[in-house]
Amino acid sequence: GRGSVSDSFLDTISLRDIPTILPALSPAEQEQLLAELDKLEELKAKKLAETRFLSFVRQMWPSFIGGRHHAKMADAFERVARGECKRLIINMPPRHTKSEFASYLLPAWFLGKYPGKKVIQTSHTAELAVGFGRKVRNLVDTEHYHKVFPELVLQADSKAAGRWNTSKGGDYFAIGVGGAVTGKGADLLIIDDPHSEQEAALAETNPDIYDKTYEWYTSGPRQRLQPGGSIIIVATRWSKRDLCAQVLKAAAQRGGDEWEVIEVPAILP
């Protein structure tokens, strides 16, 4: 009959059939079929954004222009999310979008996938860390984001920029290097640029600055990791005594954590 396109009919056709079938349908049937195809495209885009980090980035940030280093970061983040990589260091020069990826889009994507998990986000200053926390919170509270991750809903009474909870029992906590993390746990610990360029300049005459950061890391956030939790350090390298260097040295000397290191130099040899 020539009423409407039935669900069973839609279930039996493939996309290859569309050019053949379309001319034989009434205008109303064509409209319904095209609406169903639009819905299918939306579902495909949603599924891709859930599983592929770069697809999520492109949906949240339509003007994003990707490079090969972004694909490397995305692949590593996906392996962390799947539990295949537990310790990751990514070293890049400034202005390579590493903070937008690690401190903004990654926590939003990770908590969307796992709204019951806990994220601790750190940077070299509390102001910077809380600023990213505000961006993440604002993103996950948008209708655009909820089209991909409808299950992540902020808890109504816990929406501070640097610390907020999800309705599924997950939470996000932003902190500057040196700050206290008492009472917090982390399934994912993100350390984004633990040393600033200004701090690196001071460390030339006072290298103890690097030691203090490492002591804070080992006695603070590192101790807050949940069983099976992951750590990501994304940083520009300023010294052979910085946090990345000390973490890798300790791992080699004491047979501790095994780290994957991705290095992207400013100028490729």
PDB file of N, CA, C and O in Angstrom, residues 164-189:
ATOM      1  N   TRP A 164      33.175  19.525  41.034  1.00  0.00           N
ATOM      2  CA  TRP A 164      31.763  19.230  40.809  1.00  0.00           C
ATOM      3  C   TRP A 164      31.548  17.726  40.694  1.00  0.00           C
ATOM      4  O   TRP A 164      32.467  16.974  40.424  1.00  0.00           O
ATOM      5  N   ASN A 165      30.319  17.325  40.961  1.00  0.00           N
ATOM      6  CA  ASN A 165      29.966  15.902  40.979  1.00  0.00           C
ATOM      7  C   ASN A 165      28.949  15.594  39.888  1.00  0.00           C
ATOM      8  O   ASN A 165      28.190  16.468  39.462  1.00  0.00           O
ATOM      9  N   THR A 166      28.913  14.331  39.470  1.00  0.00           N
ATOM     10  CA  THR A 166      27.885  13.891  38.534  1.00  0.00           C
ATOM     11  C   THR A 166      26.789  13.163  39.300  1.00  0.00           C
ATOM     12  O   THR A 166      26.992  12.698  40.423  1.00  0.00           O
ATOM     13  N   SER A 167      25.636  13.050  38.665  1.00  0.00           N
ATOM     14  CA  SER A 167      24.513  12.363  39.311  1.00  0.00           C
ATOM     15  C   SER A 167      24.756  10.865  39.442  1.00  0.00           C
ATOM     16  O   SER A 167      24.025  10.163  40.126  1.00  0.00           O
ATOM     17  N   LYS A 168      25.806  10.359  38.777  1.00  0.00           N
ATOM     18  CA  LYS A 168      26.135   8.929  38.827  1.00  0.00           C
ATOM     19  C   LYS A 168      27.211   8.616  39.870  1.00  0.00           C
ATOM     20  O   LYS A 168      27.728   7.501  39.919  1.00  0.00           O
ATOM     21  N   GLY A 169      27.598   9.614  40.662  1.00  0.00           N
ATOM     22  CA  GLY A 169      28.598   9.371  41.708  1.00  0.00           C
ATOM     23  C   GLY A 169      30.021   9.692  41.303  1.00  0.00           C
ATOM     24  O   GLY A 169      30.949   9.527  42.094  1.00  0.00           O
ATOM     25  N   GLY A 170      30.210  10.161  40.076  1.00  0.00           N
ATOM     26  CA  GLY A 170      31.550  10.566  39.653  1.00  0.00           C
ATOM     27  C   GLY A 170      31.863  11.971  40.116  1.00  0.00           C
ATOM     28  O   GLY A 170      30.963  12.713  40.522  1.00  0.00           O
ATOM     29  N   ASP A 171      33.140  12.355  40.060  1.00  0.00           N
ATOM     30  CA  ASP A 171      33.465  13.734  40.384  1.00  0.00           C
ATOM     31  C   ASP A 171      34.706  14.234  39.662  1.00  0.00           C
ATOM     32  O   ASP A 171      35.517  13.451  39.162  1.00  0.00           O
ATOM     33  N   TYR A 172      34.801  15.557  39.612  1.00  0.00           N
ATOM     34  CA  TYR A 172      35.909  16.252  38.961  1.00  0.00           C
ATOM     35  C   TYR A 172      36.498  17.217  39.986  1.00  0.00           C
ATOM     36  O   TYR A 172      35.770  17.938  40.669  1.00  0.00           O
ATOM     37  N   PHE A 173      37.821  17.220  40.087  1.00  0.00           N
ATOM     38  CA  PHE A 173      38.497  18.077  41.060  1.00  0.00           C
ATOM     39  C   PHE A 173      39.720  18.692  40.398  1.00  0.00           C
ATOM     40  O   PHE A 173      40.582  17.967  39.880  1.00  0.00           O
ATOM     41  N   ALA A 174      39.787  20.028  40.371  1.00  0.00           N
ATOM     42  CA  ALA A 174      40.914  20.740  39.770  1.00  0.00           C
ATOM     43  C   ALA A 174      41.779  21.336  40.868  1.00  0.00           C
ATOM     44  O   ALA A 174      41.265  21.869  41.854  1.00  0.00           O
ATOM     45  N   ILE A 175      43.104  21.262  40.674  1.00  0.00           N
ATOM     46  CA  ILE A 175      44.019  21.723  41.714  1.00  0.00           C
ATOM     47  C   ILE A 175      45.331  22.186  41.083  1.00  0.00           C
ATOM     48  O   ILE A 175      45.760  21.651  40.055  1.00  0.00           O
ATOM     49  N   GLY A 176      45.950  23.170  41.714  1.00  0.00           N
ATOM     50  CA  GLY A 176      47.258  23.623  41.269  1.00  0.00           C
ATOM     51  C   GLY A 176      48.357  22.796  41.924  1.00  0.00           C
ATOM     52  O   GLY A 176      48.143  22.168  42.966  1.00  0.00           O
ATOM     53  N   VAL A 177      49.549  22.789  41.306  1.00  0.00           N
ATOM     54  CA  VAL A 177      50.689  22.072  41.884  1.00  0.00           C
ATOM     55  C   VAL A 177      50.964  22.627  43.283  1.00  0.00           C
ATOM     56  O   VAL A 177      51.010  23.836  43.488  1.00  0.00           O
ATOM     57  N   GLY A 178      51.107  21.723  44.251  1.00  0.00           N
ATOM     58  CA  GLY A 178      51.336  22.127  45.637  1.00  0.00           C
ATOM     59  C   GLY A 178      50.079  22.133  46.481  1.00  0.00           C
ATOM     60  O   GLY A 178      50.148  22.179  47.708  1.00  0.00           O
ATOM     61  N   GLY A 179      48.915  22.062  45.837  1.00  0.00           N
ATOM     62  CA  GLY A 179      47.653  22.087  46.573  1.00  0.00           C
ATOM     63  C   GLY A 179      47.314  20.745  47.196  1.00  0.00           C
ATOM     64  O   GLY A 179      47.824  19.701  46.796  1.00  0.00           O
ATOM     65  N   ALA A 180      46.428  20.772  48.199  1.00  0.00           N
ATOM     66  CA  ALA A 180      46.049  19.558  48.923  1.00  0.00           C
ATOM     67  C   ALA A 180      44.947  18.803  48.182  1.00  0.00           C
ATOM     68  O   ALA A 180      44.040  19.408  47.626  1.00  0.00           O
ATOM     69  N   VAL A 181      45.048  17.480  48.201  1.00  0.00           N
ATOM     70  CA  VAL A 181      44.037  16.637  47.560  1.00  0.00           C
ATOM     71  C   VAL A 181      43.383  15.696  48.577  1.00  0.00           C
ATOM     72  O   VAL A 181      42.872  14.650  48.227  1.00  0.00           O
ATOM     73  N   THR A 182      43.394  16.101  49.832  1.00  0.00           N
ATOM     74  CA  THR A 182      42.842  15.267  50.898  1.00  0.00           C
ATOM     75  C   THR A 182      41.388  14.886  50.619  1.00  0.00           C
ATOM     76  O   THR A 182      40.572  15.733  50.263  1.00  0.00           O
ATOM     77  N   GLY A 183      41.094  13.623  50.782  1.00  0.00           N
ATOM     78  CA  GLY A 183      39.719  13.145  50.640  1.00  0.00           C
ATOM     79  C   GLY A 183      39.271  12.907  49.214  1.00  0.00           C
ATOM     80  O   GLY A 183      38.129  12.558  48.975  1.00  0.00           O
ATOM     81  N   LYS A 184      40.167  13.105  48.251  1.00  0.00           N
ATOM     82  CA  LYS A 184      39.797  12.910  46.844  1.00  0.00           C
ATOM     83  C   LYS A 184      40.459  11.664  46.280  1.00  0.00           C
ATOM     84  O   LYS A 184      41.572  11.310  46.659  1.00  0.00           O
ATOM     85  N   GLY A 185      39.779  11.003  45.362  1.00  0.00           N
ATOM     86  CA  GLY A 185      40.353   9.852  44.667  1.00  0.00           C
ATOM     87  C   GLY A 185      40.351  10.115  43.179  1.00  0.00           C
ATOM     88  O   GLY A 185      39.658  11.015  42.702  1.00  0.00           O
ATOM     89  N   ALA A 186      41.144   9.327  42.429  1.00  0.00           N
ATOM     90  CA  ALA A 186      41.213   9.549  40.980  1.00  0.00           C
ATOM     91  C   ALA A 186      41.279   8.229  40.225  1.00  0.00           C
ATOM     92  O   ALA A 186      42.153   7.407  40.483  1.00  0.00           O
ATOM     93  N   ASP A 187      40.327   8.031  39.320  1.00  0.00           N
ATOM     94  CA  ASP A 187      40.450   6.961  38.329  1.00  0.00           C
ATOM     95  C   ASP A 187      41.334   7.450  37.191  1.00  0.00           C
ATOM     96  O   ASP A 187      41.987   6.658  36.523  1.00  0.00           O
ATOM     97  N   LEU A 188      41.328   8.773  36.975  1.00  0.00           N
ATOM     98  CA  LEU A 188      42.186   9.393  35.970  1.00  0.00           C
ATOM     99  C   LEU A 188      42.809  10.645  36.578  1.00  0.00           C
ATOM    100  O   LEU A 188      42.097  11.560  36.998  1.00  0.00           O
ATOM    101  N   LEU A 189      44.132  10.648  36.650  1.00  0.00           N
ATOM    102  CA  LEU A 189      44.886  11.808  37.129  1.00  0.00           C
ATOM    103  C   LEU A 189      45.549  12.459  35.918  1.00  0.00           C
ATOM    104  O   LEU A 189      46.335  11.827  35.225  1.00  0.00           O
TER     105      LEU A 189
END
